[in-house]
XYZ file of C-alpha atoms in Angstrom:
239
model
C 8.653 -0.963 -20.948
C 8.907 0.939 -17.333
C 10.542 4.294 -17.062
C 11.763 4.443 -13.563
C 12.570 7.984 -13.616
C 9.353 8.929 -15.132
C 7.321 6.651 -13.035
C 9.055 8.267 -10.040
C 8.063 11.970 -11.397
C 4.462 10.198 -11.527
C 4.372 9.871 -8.293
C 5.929 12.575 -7.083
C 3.388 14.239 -9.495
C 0.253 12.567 -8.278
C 1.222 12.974 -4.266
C 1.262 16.519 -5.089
C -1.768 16.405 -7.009
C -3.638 14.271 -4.123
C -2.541 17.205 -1.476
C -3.882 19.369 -3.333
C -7.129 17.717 -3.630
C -7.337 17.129 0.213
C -6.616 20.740 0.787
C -10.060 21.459 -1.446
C -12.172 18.507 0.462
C -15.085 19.850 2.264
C -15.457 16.949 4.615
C -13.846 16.471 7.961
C -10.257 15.263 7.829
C -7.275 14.566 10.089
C -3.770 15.841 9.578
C -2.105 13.670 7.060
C -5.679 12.669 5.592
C -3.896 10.413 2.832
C -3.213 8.095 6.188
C -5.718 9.089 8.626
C -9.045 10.171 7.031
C -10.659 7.440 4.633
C -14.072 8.134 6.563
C -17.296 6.425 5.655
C -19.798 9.082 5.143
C -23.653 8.904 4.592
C -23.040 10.291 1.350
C -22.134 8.343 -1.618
C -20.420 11.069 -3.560
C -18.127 11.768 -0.794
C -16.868 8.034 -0.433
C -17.035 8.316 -4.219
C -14.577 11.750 -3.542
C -12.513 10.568 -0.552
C -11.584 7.106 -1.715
C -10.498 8.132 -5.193
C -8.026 10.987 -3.469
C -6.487 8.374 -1.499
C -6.238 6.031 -4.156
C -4.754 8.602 -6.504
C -0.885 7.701 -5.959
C -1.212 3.764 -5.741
C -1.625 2.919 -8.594
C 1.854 4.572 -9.671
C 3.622 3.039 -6.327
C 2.515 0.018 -7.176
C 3.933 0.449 -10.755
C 7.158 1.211 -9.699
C 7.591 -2.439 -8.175
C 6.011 -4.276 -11.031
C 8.079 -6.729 -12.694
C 10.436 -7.417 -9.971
C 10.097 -10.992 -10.160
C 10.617 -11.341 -13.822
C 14.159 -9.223 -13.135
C 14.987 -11.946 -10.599
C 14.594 -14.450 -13.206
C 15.109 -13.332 -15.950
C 17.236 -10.052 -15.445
C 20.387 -9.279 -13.237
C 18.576 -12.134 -10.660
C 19.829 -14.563 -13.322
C 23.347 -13.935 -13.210
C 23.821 -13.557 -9.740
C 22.093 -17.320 -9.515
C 24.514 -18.773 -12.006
C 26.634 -16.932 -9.874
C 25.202 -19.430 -7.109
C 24.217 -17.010 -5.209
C 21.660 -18.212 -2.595
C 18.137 -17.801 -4.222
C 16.622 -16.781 -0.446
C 19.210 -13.961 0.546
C 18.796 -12.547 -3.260
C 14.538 -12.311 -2.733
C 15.064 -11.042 0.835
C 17.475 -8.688 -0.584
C 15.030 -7.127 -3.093
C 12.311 -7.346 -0.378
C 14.691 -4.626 1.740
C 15.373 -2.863 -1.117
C 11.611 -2.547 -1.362
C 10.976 -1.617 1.994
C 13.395 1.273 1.644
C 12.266 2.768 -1.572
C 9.134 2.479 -0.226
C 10.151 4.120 3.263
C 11.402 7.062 0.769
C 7.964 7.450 -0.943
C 6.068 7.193 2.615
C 8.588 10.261 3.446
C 7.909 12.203 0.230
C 4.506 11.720 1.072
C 4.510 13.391 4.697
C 7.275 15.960 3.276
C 4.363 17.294 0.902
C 1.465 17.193 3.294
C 3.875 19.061 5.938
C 4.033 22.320 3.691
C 1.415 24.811 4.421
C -1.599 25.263 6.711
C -3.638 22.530 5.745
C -7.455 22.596 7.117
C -7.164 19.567 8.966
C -8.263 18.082 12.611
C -5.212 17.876 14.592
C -4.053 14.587 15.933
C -1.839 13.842 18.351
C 1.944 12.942 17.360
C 1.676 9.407 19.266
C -1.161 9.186 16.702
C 0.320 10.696 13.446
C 3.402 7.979 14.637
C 0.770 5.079 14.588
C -1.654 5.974 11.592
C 1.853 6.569 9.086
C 3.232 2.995 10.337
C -0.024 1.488 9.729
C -0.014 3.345 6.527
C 3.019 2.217 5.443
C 2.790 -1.499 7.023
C -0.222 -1.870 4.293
C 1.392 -0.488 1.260
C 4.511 -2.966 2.000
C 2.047 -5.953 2.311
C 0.313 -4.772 -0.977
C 3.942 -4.520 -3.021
C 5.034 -7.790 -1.610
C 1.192 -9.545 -2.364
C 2.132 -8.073 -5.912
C 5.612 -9.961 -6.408
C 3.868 -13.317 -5.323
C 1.509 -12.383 -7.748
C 4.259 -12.574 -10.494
C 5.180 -15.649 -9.669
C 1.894 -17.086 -11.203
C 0.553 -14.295 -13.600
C 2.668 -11.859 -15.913
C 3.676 -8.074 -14.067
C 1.140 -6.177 -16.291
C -1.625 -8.667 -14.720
C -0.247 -8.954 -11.135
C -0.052 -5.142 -11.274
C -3.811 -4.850 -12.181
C -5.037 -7.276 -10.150
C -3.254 -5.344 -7.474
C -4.750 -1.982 -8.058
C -8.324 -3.950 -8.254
C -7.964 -5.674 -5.043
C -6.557 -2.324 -3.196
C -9.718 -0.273 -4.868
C -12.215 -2.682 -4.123
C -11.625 -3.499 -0.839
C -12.049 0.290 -0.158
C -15.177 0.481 -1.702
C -16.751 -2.831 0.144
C -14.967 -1.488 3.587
C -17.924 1.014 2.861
C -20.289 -1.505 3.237
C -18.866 -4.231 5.785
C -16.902 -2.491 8.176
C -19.857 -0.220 9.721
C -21.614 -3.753 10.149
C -21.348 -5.526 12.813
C -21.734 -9.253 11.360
C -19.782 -8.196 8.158
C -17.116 -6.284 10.012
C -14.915 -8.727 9.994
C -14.877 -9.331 6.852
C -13.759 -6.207 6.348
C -10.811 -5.919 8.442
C -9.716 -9.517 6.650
C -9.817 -6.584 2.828
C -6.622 -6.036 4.398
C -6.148 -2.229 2.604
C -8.799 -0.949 5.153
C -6.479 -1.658 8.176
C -3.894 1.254 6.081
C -6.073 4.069 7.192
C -6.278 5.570 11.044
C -10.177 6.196 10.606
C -10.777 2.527 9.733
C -7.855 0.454 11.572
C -9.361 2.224 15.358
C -6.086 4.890 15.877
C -8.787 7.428 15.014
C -12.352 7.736 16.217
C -14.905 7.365 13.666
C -18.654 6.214 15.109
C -19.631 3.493 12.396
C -16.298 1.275 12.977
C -15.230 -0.663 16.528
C -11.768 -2.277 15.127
C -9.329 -2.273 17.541
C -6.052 -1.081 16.410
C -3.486 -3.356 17.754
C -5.302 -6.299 16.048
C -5.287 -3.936 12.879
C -1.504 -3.451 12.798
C -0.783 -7.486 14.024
C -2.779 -8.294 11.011
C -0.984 -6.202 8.577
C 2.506 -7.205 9.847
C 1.221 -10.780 9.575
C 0.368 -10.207 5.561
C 3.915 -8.686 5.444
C 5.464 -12.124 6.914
C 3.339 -14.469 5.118
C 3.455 -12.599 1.900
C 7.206 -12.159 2.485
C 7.723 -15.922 3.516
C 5.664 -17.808 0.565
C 7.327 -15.191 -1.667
C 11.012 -16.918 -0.538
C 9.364 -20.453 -0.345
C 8.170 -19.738 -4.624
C 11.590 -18.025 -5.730
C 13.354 -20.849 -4.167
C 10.812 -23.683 -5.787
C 11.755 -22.065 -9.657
C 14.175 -23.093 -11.718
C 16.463 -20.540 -12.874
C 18.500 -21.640 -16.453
């Protein structure tokens, strides 16, 4: 059974623990490196390092959303059905509500990486703007991809499935991204478009994706992911 308030000091928890991790990182990093600074290095023990720091806090965000879906059928979702309320404003209703918890965590995020002198490679605000939109674009397109996952597996699965799918994809960005015939694929492991040193906001030699294509891309997992998520919520039947 979920503890929201303990999930929440989780994550508060492991965003503190993940600045503090950054702060000790001997590789180069931008400012806000959580969102800017998933390099691909020629060492394996400091992809090894880099992605596991960024990963730290996901999979407890992602945790906090889990079981959504089974609250919307099963939970106060049910009533307000019998209630007939309309099955597509209640999904796009816990969509925003989402979005905005979300939004808060994003916030938290940049509130804790804002205190202190961090040794980081300044970046310019039009940037920082771009690379914590991106940032926050992705993890919105992973929570929704979760609830559609619910409609087909139980939470505890769609939530692991989740955090496998977000971890991989970093891992094989290593590989595909830097090459040009496999690059695409790539940018299509839709978590690797989250970070400003893979999505093209910020410079790094081994990758040539262009950014606007990065952020259209992630917006368009939000809408589908969003859409078929409305489309399955109305398709169930609700006793």
């Amino acid at each position: 059974m979920k503890n929201n308030r303990i999930n929440l000091l989780l994550i508060a928890f492991a965003v503190i623990m993940q600045r503090v991790l950054f702060q000790t990182l001997d590789f180069e990093s931008y400012e806000f490196p959580f969102a800017s600074s998933l390099m691909i290095f020629q060492s394996q023990t400091g992809n090894l390092l880099i992605i596991l720091y960024t990963f730290l806090p996901i999979p407890f965000i992602l945790f906090e959303f889990s079981g959504m879906v089974h609250e919307l059928m099963e939970g106060y979702g049910k009533l307000w059905i019998i209630r007939a309320y309309r099955k597509d404003r209640l999904y796009m209703k816990t969509m925003i509500s989402c979005a905005l918890k979300l939004l808060m965590i994003v916030l938290y995020q940049i509130l804790i990486f804002s205190i202190g002198n961090g040794r980081w490679q300044p970046v310019s605000g039009s940037q920082i703007l771009w690379v914590m939109a991106a940032y926050y674009i992705g993890l919105l397109a992973m929570v929704l991809l979760q609830l559609v996952l619910e409609f087909f597996v139980d939470a505890s699965y769609a939530n692991l499935i989740s955090n496998l799918f977000f971890v991989v994809s970093l891992f094989l960005g290593n590989l595909l991204l830097p090459a040009e015939k496999t690059e695409w694929l790539g940018t299509v492991l839709f978590p690797n478009m989250m970070f400003g040193t893979r999505n093209g906001m910020i410079y790094q030699n081994a990758i040539s994706v262009e950014y606007g294509y990065a952020l259209s891309y992630l917006l368009g997992i939000v809408v589908l992911t969003g859409y078929y998520g409305i489309f399955k919520f109305n398709k169930k039947d609700v006793f």
